[in-house]
Amino acid sequence: MIAPLAALALVATACSGSDGEDPVPADKAGAAADEPQAIVSLSPTTTEMLYAVGAGDQVVAVDERSDFPSDAPVTDLSGYTPNLEAILGYGPDLVVLTDDNADIVAGLERSGVEVLQLPAAQTLDETYTQLEQVGAATGNIGEAAELVSEIQTDIDGIVASVPERETPLTYFHELDDTYYTVTDATYVGEVYSMLGLTSIATGDDTYPQLSEELILEADPDLVFLADGQCCGVTPETVAQRPGWDGLTAVREDRVHVVDEDLASRWGPRIVDFMREVAAIVAQIPADQPANQPAP
């Protein structure tokens, strides 16, 4: 289900008069209804969303970690340690961000800049809603709706391409070489679940650190390395870990480096991650017995 459009309700506007001060003059209200012409993005995911809905021409600056698309105007702005004066230096009429670090939202509002804050999505449905919000805030409502529809169609096709199994294959999604991972209750866990996989990690902590002993005992069918780009972990180095050469995933060449940017961003390119994983899963015969997750 796609949540109804509620973007404008979430766009904090310093000139909206919502703080109980002077009402907004008619000419100001008219100007506020116009599409923003100078957008600053302070996170890689919001940058990808802005370009995906067709607002790229309105973007004047993105943070230092926004590496997609390649023509995004990358600057030294930081979303982790935002500098108000540096952001204002780009003359934004809208700032889109993920986290309110250093109370930057209040600072921008005091400066008369509209802010759209999009926290990390917990589900695909939340991704769809956020894309609609970005579309509404930037004057690209139709483009956003079309994009959401395309993503849903693509995902339906990807899911249908994966063989059905009586017992889900198990996986270990390695976030770093100290064995932090994800459960099925996370955003990426939902993606894996849709493709017929279940995590060896369970419990209330959705990003737990597993012991090496537990991983070896669980013997996952698949290992996905989301620490290849950051930390240089490879299937070969995994196989050299003590005891890991006995894992089913290692013996069957099912240890795969995945694009950690795609796996960690909840934007439109989640489709690419799903397609990448689905291609891996589809190679495993549906009638092949799956290992059971550790209790």
mmCIF file of C-alpha atoms in Angstrom:
data_model
loop_
_atom_site.group_PDB
_atom_site.id
_atom_site.type_symbol
_atom_site.label_atom_id
_atom_site.label_comp_id
_atom_site.label_asym_id
_atom_site.label_seq_id
_atom_site.Cartn_x
_atom_site.Cartn_y
_atom_site.Cartn_z
ATOM 1 C CA MET A 1 0.000 0.000 0.000
ATOM 2 C CA ILE A 2 1.161 3.493 -0.792
ATOM 3 C CA ALA A 3 0.509 5.980 1.939
ATOM 4 C CA PRO A 4 -1.370 9.106 0.890
ATOM 5 C CA LEU A 5 0.558 12.192 -0.004
ATOM 6 C CA ALA A 6 1.414 14.100 3.110
ATOM 7 C CA ALA A 7 4.539 15.875 2.000
ATOM 8 C CA LEU A 8 3.556 19.405 2.674
ATOM 9 C CA ALA A 9 2.574 18.542 6.215
ATOM 10 C CA LEU A 10 6.106 17.302 6.804
ATOM 11 C CA VAL A 11 7.850 20.217 5.164
ATOM 12 C CA ALA A 12 8.817 22.538 7.942
ATOM 13 C CA THR A 13 8.586 26.089 6.696
ATOM 14 C CA ALA A 14 10.043 28.952 8.584
ATOM 15 C CA CYS A 15 7.743 31.324 6.715
ATOM 16 C CA SER A 16 4.541 29.413 7.340
ATOM 17 C CA GLY A 17 3.626 31.263 10.486
ATOM 18 C CA SER A 18 3.242 27.923 12.324
ATOM 19 C CA ASP A 19 5.098 29.260 15.345
ATOM 20 C CA GLY A 20 2.258 31.543 16.241
ATOM 21 C CA GLU A 21 4.019 34.720 15.141
ATOM 22 C CA ASP A 22 2.897 37.171 12.449
ATOM 23 C CA PRO A 23 0.705 35.706 9.696
ATOM 24 C CA VAL A 24 2.299 35.169 6.314
ATOM 25 C CA PRO A 25 1.703 38.095 3.904
ATOM 26 C CA ALA A 26 -0.206 37.236 0.754
ATOM 27 C CA ASP A 27 2.779 37.788 -1.498
ATOM 28 C CA LYS A 28 4.969 35.599 0.698
ATOM 29 C CA ALA A 29 2.351 32.852 0.722
ATOM 30 C CA GLY A 30 2.309 32.912 -3.054
ATOM 31 C CA ALA A 31 6.072 32.709 -3.222
ATOM 32 C CA ALA A 32 6.105 29.785 -0.770
ATOM 33 C CA ALA A 33 3.801 27.844 -3.064
ATOM 34 C CA ASP A 34 6.313 28.058 -5.908
ATOM 35 C CA GLU A 35 8.661 25.243 -6.661
ATOM 36 C CA PRO A 36 12.022 25.487 -4.920
ATOM 37 C CA GLN A 37 14.794 26.563 -7.255
ATOM 38 C CA ALA A 38 17.841 26.052 -5.044
ATOM 39 C CA ILE A 39 17.786 22.727 -3.216
ATOM 40 C CA VAL A 40 20.554 21.441 -0.964
ATOM 41 C CA SER A 41 20.676 17.733 -0.111
ATOM 42 C CA LEU A 42 22.576 16.546 2.948
ATOM 43 C CA SER A 43 22.439 12.784 2.501
ATOM 44 C CA PRO A 44 23.178 10.311 -0.311
ATOM 45 C CA THR A 45 19.687 8.812 -0.200
ATOM 46 C CA THR A 46 17.862 12.134 -0.410
ATOM 47 C CA THR A 47 20.136 13.163 -3.264
ATOM 48 C CA GLU A 48 19.197 10.005 -5.168
ATOM 49 C CA MET A 49 15.522 10.595 -4.464
ATOM 50 C CA LEU A 50 15.666 14.194 -5.714
ATOM 51 C CA TYR A 51 17.215 13.186 -9.008
ATOM 52 C CA ALA A 52 14.970 10.161 -9.420
ATOM 53 C CA VAL A 53 11.785 12.259 -9.227
ATOM 54 C CA GLY A 54 13.138 14.782 -11.740
ATOM 55 C CA ALA A 55 14.269 17.557 -9.382
ATOM 56 C CA GLY A 56 17.941 17.331 -10.328
ATOM 57 C CA ASP A 57 17.942 20.664 -12.144
ATOM 58 C CA GLN A 58 16.805 22.347 -8.932
ATOM 59 C CA VAL A 59 19.664 20.937 -6.847
ATOM 60 C CA VAL A 60 22.509 23.391 -6.256
ATOM 61 C CA ALA A 61 24.606 21.427 -3.742
ATOM 62 C CA VAL A 62 24.821 17.976 -2.195
ATOM 63 C CA ASP A 63 26.846 16.660 0.708
ATOM 64 C CA GLU A 64 30.297 15.140 0.452
ATOM 65 C CA ARG A 65 29.000 11.549 0.605
ATOM 66 C CA SER A 66 26.445 11.862 -2.194
ATOM 67 C CA ASP A 67 28.202 9.911 -4.931
ATOM 68 C CA PHE A 68 25.179 9.194 -7.148
ATOM 69 C CA PRO A 69 24.227 10.319 -9.712
ATOM 70 C CA SER A 70 27.606 11.310 -11.067
ATOM 71 C CA ASP A 71 26.470 14.779 -12.158
ATOM 72 C CA ALA A 72 25.219 15.764 -8.705
ATOM 73 C CA PRO A 73 26.972 18.942 -7.490
ATOM 74 C CA VAL A 74 29.094 17.408 -4.737
ATOM 75 C CA THR A 75 30.474 19.838 -2.172
ATOM 76 C CA ASP A 76 32.265 19.573 1.157
ATOM 77 C CA LEU A 77 28.992 19.983 3.043
ATOM 78 C CA SER A 78 28.522 17.371 5.753
ATOM 79 C CA GLY A 79 25.276 15.789 6.840
ATOM 80 C CA TYR A 80 26.932 14.387 9.975
ATOM 81 C CA THR A 81 28.386 17.682 11.177
ATOM 82 C CA PRO A 82 26.302 20.240 9.289
ATOM 83 C CA ASN A 83 27.521 23.817 9.203
ATOM 84 C CA LEU A 84 24.644 26.277 8.974
ATOM 85 C CA GLU A 85 26.633 29.113 7.441
ATOM 86 C CA ALA A 86 28.157 26.821 4.830
ATOM 87 C CA ILE A 87 24.718 25.515 3.843
ATOM 88 C CA LEU A 88 23.261 29.022 3.654
ATOM 89 C CA GLY A 89 26.161 29.972 1.420
ATOM 90 C CA TYR A 90 24.430 28.098 -1.386
ATOM 91 C CA GLY A 91 21.286 30.205 -0.996
ATOM 92 C CA PRO A 92 18.882 27.263 -0.596
ATOM 93 C CA ASP A 93 15.111 27.644 -0.571
ATOM 94 C CA LEU A 94 14.775 23.962 0.410
ATOM 95 C CA VAL A 95 17.102 21.635 2.311
ATOM 96 C CA VAL A 96 16.420 17.903 2.221
ATOM 97 C CA LEU A 97 18.120 15.792 4.846
ATOM 98 C CA THR A 98 17.956 12.604 6.836
ATOM 99 C CA ASP A 99 19.113 13.441 10.343
ATOM 100 C CA ASP A 100 18.711 16.553 12.446
ATOM 101 C CA ASN A 101 22.344 16.582 13.525
ATOM 102 C CA ALA A 102 23.553 19.579 15.531
ATOM 103 C CA ASP A 103 19.965 20.875 15.595
ATOM 104 C CA ILE A 104 20.422 21.994 12.013
ATOM 105 C CA VAL A 105 16.686 21.939 11.251
ATOM 106 C CA ALA A 106 15.963 24.664 13.793
ATOM 107 C CA GLY A 107 18.848 26.732 12.475
ATOM 108 C CA LEU A 108 17.608 26.492 8.902
ATOM 109 C CA GLU A 109 14.064 27.356 9.935
ATOM 110 C CA ARG A 110 15.267 30.432 11.817
ATOM 111 C CA SER A 111 17.018 31.456 8.618
ATOM 112 C CA GLY A 112 13.810 31.161 6.608
ATOM 113 C CA VAL A 113 14.734 27.980 4.743
ATOM 114 C CA GLU A 114 12.237 25.188 4.210
ATOM 115 C CA VAL A 115 13.326 21.740 5.372
ATOM 116 C CA LEU A 116 12.177 18.279 4.377
ATOM 117 C CA GLN A 117 13.491 15.667 6.784
ATOM 118 C CA LEU A 118 13.296 12.043 5.636
ATOM 119 C CA PRO A 119 14.557 9.625 8.315
ATOM 120 C CA ALA A 120 15.790 6.172 7.344
ATOM 121 C CA ALA A 121 12.860 4.183 5.969
ATOM 122 C CA GLN A 122 12.016 0.970 7.793
ATOM 123 C CA THR A 123 9.997 -0.590 4.960
ATOM 124 C CA LEU A 124 9.620 -0.367 1.205
ATOM 125 C CA ASP A 125 6.252 1.320 1.721
ATOM 126 C CA GLU A 126 8.039 4.097 3.579
ATOM 127 C CA THR A 127 10.384 4.508 0.627
ATOM 128 C CA TYR A 128 7.389 4.959 -1.660
ATOM 129 C CA THR A 129 5.905 7.546 0.695
ATOM 130 C CA GLN A 130 9.169 9.476 0.911
ATOM 131 C CA LEU A 131 9.526 9.570 -2.870
ATOM 132 C CA GLU A 132 6.023 11.025 -3.057
ATOM 133 C CA GLN A 133 6.969 13.573 -0.416
ATOM 134 C CA VAL A 134 10.043 14.625 -2.382
ATOM 135 C CA GLY A 135 7.925 14.914 -5.502
ATOM 136 C CA ALA A 136 5.341 17.066 -3.758
ATOM 137 C CA ALA A 137 7.929 19.318 -2.126
ATOM 138 C CA THR A 138 9.754 19.952 -5.401
ATOM 139 C CA GLY A 139 6.839 20.254 -7.817
ATOM 140 C CA ASN A 140 7.304 16.802 -9.307
ATOM 141 C CA ILE A 141 4.235 14.985 -8.026
ATOM 142 C CA GLY A 142 3.433 13.202 -11.275
ATOM 143 C CA GLU A 143 7.012 12.104 -11.831
ATOM 144 C CA ALA A 144 7.221 10.727 -8.307
ATOM 145 C CA ALA A 145 3.986 8.776 -8.681
ATOM 146 C CA GLU A 146 5.206 7.326 -11.951
ATOM 147 C CA LEU A 147 8.535 6.394 -10.373
ATOM 148 C CA VAL A 148 6.846 4.617 -7.459
ATOM 149 C CA SER A 149 4.674 2.675 -9.873
ATOM 150 C CA GLU A 150 7.723 1.657 -11.903
ATOM 151 C CA ILE A 151 9.591 0.520 -8.788
ATOM 152 C CA GLN A 152 6.645 -1.574 -7.641
ATOM 153 C CA THR A 153 6.320 -3.179 -11.056
ATOM 154 C CA ASP A 154 10.047 -3.902 -11.185
ATOM 155 C CA ILE A 155 10.023 -5.424 -7.706
ATOM 156 C CA ASP A 156 7.053 -7.618 -8.535
ATOM 157 C CA GLY A 157 8.936 -8.921 -11.563
ATOM 158 C CA ILE A 158 12.123 -9.517 -9.593
ATOM 159 C CA VAL A 159 10.294 -11.415 -6.858
ATOM 160 C CA ALA A 160 8.525 -13.540 -9.468
ATOM 161 C CA SER A 161 11.899 -14.468 -10.991
ATOM 162 C CA VAL A 162 13.045 -16.213 -7.819
ATOM 163 C CA PRO A 163 12.165 -19.906 -7.454
ATOM 164 C CA GLU A 164 9.639 -20.740 -4.767
ATOM 165 C CA ARG A 165 11.011 -22.918 -1.958
ATOM 166 C CA GLU A 166 9.360 -24.905 0.775
ATOM 167 C CA THR A 167 12.072 -23.808 3.207
ATOM 168 C CA PRO A 168 13.721 -20.395 2.914
ATOM 169 C CA LEU A 169 17.437 -20.271 2.281
ATOM 170 C CA THR A 170 19.392 -18.789 5.181
ATOM 171 C CA TYR A 171 21.830 -15.930 4.889
ATOM 172 C CA PHE A 172 24.392 -13.960 6.842
ATOM 173 C CA HIS A 173 24.601 -10.297 5.783
ATOM 174 C CA GLU A 174 27.972 -9.100 7.023
ATOM 175 C CA LEU A 175 28.029 -5.393 7.829
ATOM 176 C CA ASP A 176 31.652 -5.435 8.976
ATOM 177 C CA ASP A 177 34.366 -7.879 9.894
ATOM 178 C CA THR A 178 33.326 -7.890 13.551
ATOM 179 C CA TYR A 179 30.176 -9.737 12.455
ATOM 180 C CA TYR A 180 27.494 -7.128 12.900
ATOM 181 C CA THR A 181 24.536 -8.175 10.789
ATOM 182 C CA VAL A 182 20.796 -7.691 10.230
ATOM 183 C CA THR A 183 17.644 -9.576 11.131
ATOM 184 C CA ASP A 184 14.594 -10.043 8.946
ATOM 185 C CA ALA A 185 13.000 -7.092 10.790
ATOM 186 C CA THR A 186 15.240 -4.511 9.088
ATOM 187 C CA TYR A 187 14.763 -2.709 5.795
ATOM 188 C CA VAL A 188 17.314 -4.868 3.978
ATOM 189 C CA GLY A 189 15.933 -7.880 5.826
ATOM 190 C CA GLU A 190 12.538 -7.199 4.256
ATOM 191 C CA VAL A 191 14.181 -7.205 0.846
ATOM 192 C CA TYR A 192 15.872 -10.535 1.529
ATOM 193 C CA SER A 193 12.613 -11.987 2.852
ATOM 194 C CA MET A 194 10.787 -11.023 -0.330
ATOM 195 C CA LEU A 195 13.386 -13.043 -2.220
ATOM 196 C CA GLY A 196 12.819 -16.150 -0.127
ATOM 197 C CA LEU A 197 15.664 -15.745 2.348
ATOM 198 C CA THR A 198 15.783 -15.638 6.129
ATOM 199 C CA SER A 199 18.543 -14.293 8.331
ATOM 200 C CA ILE A 200 20.467 -16.489 10.731
ATOM 201 C CA ALA A 201 20.185 -13.576 13.173
ATOM 202 C CA THR A 202 17.065 -13.269 15.296
ATOM 203 C CA GLY A 203 15.964 -11.381 18.381
ATOM 204 C CA ASP A 204 14.913 -7.902 19.422
ATOM 205 C CA ASP A 205 18.210 -6.307 18.412
ATOM 206 C CA THR A 206 17.720 -5.880 14.682
ATOM 207 C CA TYR A 207 21.396 -5.104 14.048
ATOM 208 C CA PRO A 208 23.089 -7.642 16.330
ATOM 209 C CA GLN A 209 26.725 -8.608 16.569
ATOM 210 C CA LEU A 210 27.009 -12.369 16.206
ATOM 211 C CA SER A 211 29.737 -14.546 17.597
ATOM 212 C CA GLU A 212 31.845 -16.472 15.143
ATOM 213 C CA GLU A 213 30.717 -19.651 16.850
ATOM 214 C CA LEU A 214 27.051 -18.865 16.202
ATOM 215 C CA ILE A 215 27.707 -18.160 12.524
ATOM 216 C CA LEU A 216 29.576 -21.431 12.102
ATOM 217 C CA GLU A 217 26.838 -23.340 13.913
ATOM 218 C CA ALA A 218 24.072 -21.700 11.849
ATOM 219 C CA ASP A 219 25.920 -22.607 8.642
ATOM 220 C CA PRO A 220 24.131 -20.110 6.349
ATOM 221 C CA ASP A 221 23.315 -21.073 2.777
ATOM 222 C CA LEU A 222 24.497 -17.679 1.593
ATOM 223 C CA VAL A 223 26.878 -15.017 2.870
ATOM 224 C CA PHE A 224 26.515 -11.455 1.613
ATOM 225 C CA LEU A 225 29.488 -9.198 2.236
ATOM 226 C CA ALA A 226 28.432 -5.589 2.663
ATOM 227 C CA ASP A 227 31.939 -4.753 3.828
ATOM 228 C CA GLY A 228 33.807 -5.353 0.604
ATOM 229 C CA GLN A 229 34.033 -1.689 -0.420
ATOM 230 C CA CYS A 230 34.721 -0.275 3.006
ATOM 231 C CA CYS A 231 36.927 -2.957 4.480
ATOM 232 C CA GLY A 232 38.305 -5.030 1.630
ATOM 233 C CA VAL A 233 36.599 -8.260 2.721
ATOM 234 C CA THR A 234 36.382 -10.808 -0.094
ATOM 235 C CA PRO A 235 35.125 -14.376 -0.500
ATOM 236 C CA GLU A 236 38.762 -15.456 -0.432
ATOM 237 C CA THR A 237 39.512 -13.783 2.903
ATOM 238 C CA VAL A 238 36.292 -15.198 4.332
ATOM 239 C CA ALA A 239 37.356 -18.720 3.317
ATOM 240 C CA GLN A 240 40.646 -18.217 5.161
ATOM 241 C CA ARG A 241 38.967 -17.518 8.495
ATOM 242 C CA PRO A 242 39.426 -20.419 10.934
ATOM 243 C CA GLY A 243 36.615 -22.925 10.459
ATOM 244 C CA TRP A 244 34.835 -20.961 7.758
ATOM 245 C CA ASP A 245 36.018 -23.271 4.964
ATOM 246 C CA GLY A 246 33.494 -25.789 6.306
ATOM 247 C CA LEU A 247 30.512 -23.492 5.812
ATOM 248 C CA THR A 248 28.023 -24.474 3.141
ATOM 249 C CA ALA A 249 28.197 -20.970 1.658
ATOM 250 C CA VAL A 250 31.974 -21.194 1.322
ATOM 251 C CA ARG A 251 32.046 -24.745 -0.040
ATOM 252 C CA GLU A 252 29.312 -23.943 -2.586
ATOM 253 C CA ASP A 253 30.838 -20.597 -3.689
ATOM 254 C CA ARG A 254 27.920 -18.687 -2.262
ATOM 255 C CA VAL A 255 29.842 -15.887 -0.606
ATOM 256 C CA HIS A 256 29.093 -12.690 -2.497
ATOM 257 C CA VAL A 257 30.256 -9.117 -2.220
ATOM 258 C CA VAL A 258 27.236 -6.844 -2.593
ATOM 259 C CA ASP A 259 27.168 -3.122 -3.279
ATOM 260 C CA GLU A 260 27.021 -1.722 0.221
ATOM 261 C CA ASP A 261 25.659 1.612 -0.991
ATOM 262 C CA LEU A 262 22.719 -0.084 -2.671
ATOM 263 C CA ALA A 263 22.162 -2.263 0.388
ATOM 264 C CA SER A 264 22.206 0.626 2.848
ATOM 265 C CA ARG A 265 20.241 3.317 1.010
ATOM 266 C CA TRP A 266 16.464 3.155 1.048
ATOM 267 C CA GLY A 267 16.032 5.099 -2.164
ATOM 268 C CA PRO A 268 15.046 4.224 -5.738
ATOM 269 C CA ARG A 269 18.131 2.081 -6.363
ATOM 270 C CA ILE A 270 16.904 -0.540 -3.924
ATOM 271 C CA VAL A 271 15.557 -2.148 -7.097
ATOM 272 C CA ASP A 272 19.134 -2.639 -8.298
ATOM 273 C CA PHE A 273 20.052 -4.335 -5.026
ATOM 274 C CA MET A 274 17.045 -6.638 -5.247
ATOM 275 C CA ARG A 275 17.941 -7.527 -8.812
ATOM 276 C CA GLU A 276 21.536 -8.269 -7.761
ATOM 277 C CA VAL A 277 20.471 -10.592 -4.938
ATOM 278 C CA ALA A 278 17.714 -12.231 -6.968
ATOM 279 C CA ALA A 279 20.218 -13.201 -9.667
ATOM 280 C CA ILE A 280 22.320 -14.917 -7.002
ATOM 281 C CA VAL A 281 19.370 -16.715 -5.417
ATOM 282 C CA ALA A 282 17.993 -17.856 -8.767
ATOM 283 C CA GLN A 283 21.189 -19.836 -9.378
ATOM 284 C CA ILE A 284 20.413 -22.152 -6.458
ATOM 285 C CA PRO A 285 18.038 -24.985 -7.452
ATOM 286 C CA ALA A 286 14.679 -24.751 -5.722
ATOM 287 C CA ASP A 287 14.759 -28.411 -4.761
ATOM 288 C CA GLN A 288 18.084 -28.073 -2.961
ATOM 289 C CA PRO A 289 17.620 -28.539 0.806
ATOM 290 C CA ALA A 290 18.220 -25.438 2.843
ATOM 291 C CA ASN A 291 20.040 -25.309 6.151
ATOM 292 C CA GLN A 292 17.998 -24.314 9.153
ATOM 293 C CA PRO A 293 18.773 -21.117 11.071
ATOM 294 C CA ALA A 294 20.259 -21.432 14.506
ATOM 295 C CA PRO A 295 17.672 -21.347 17.316
#
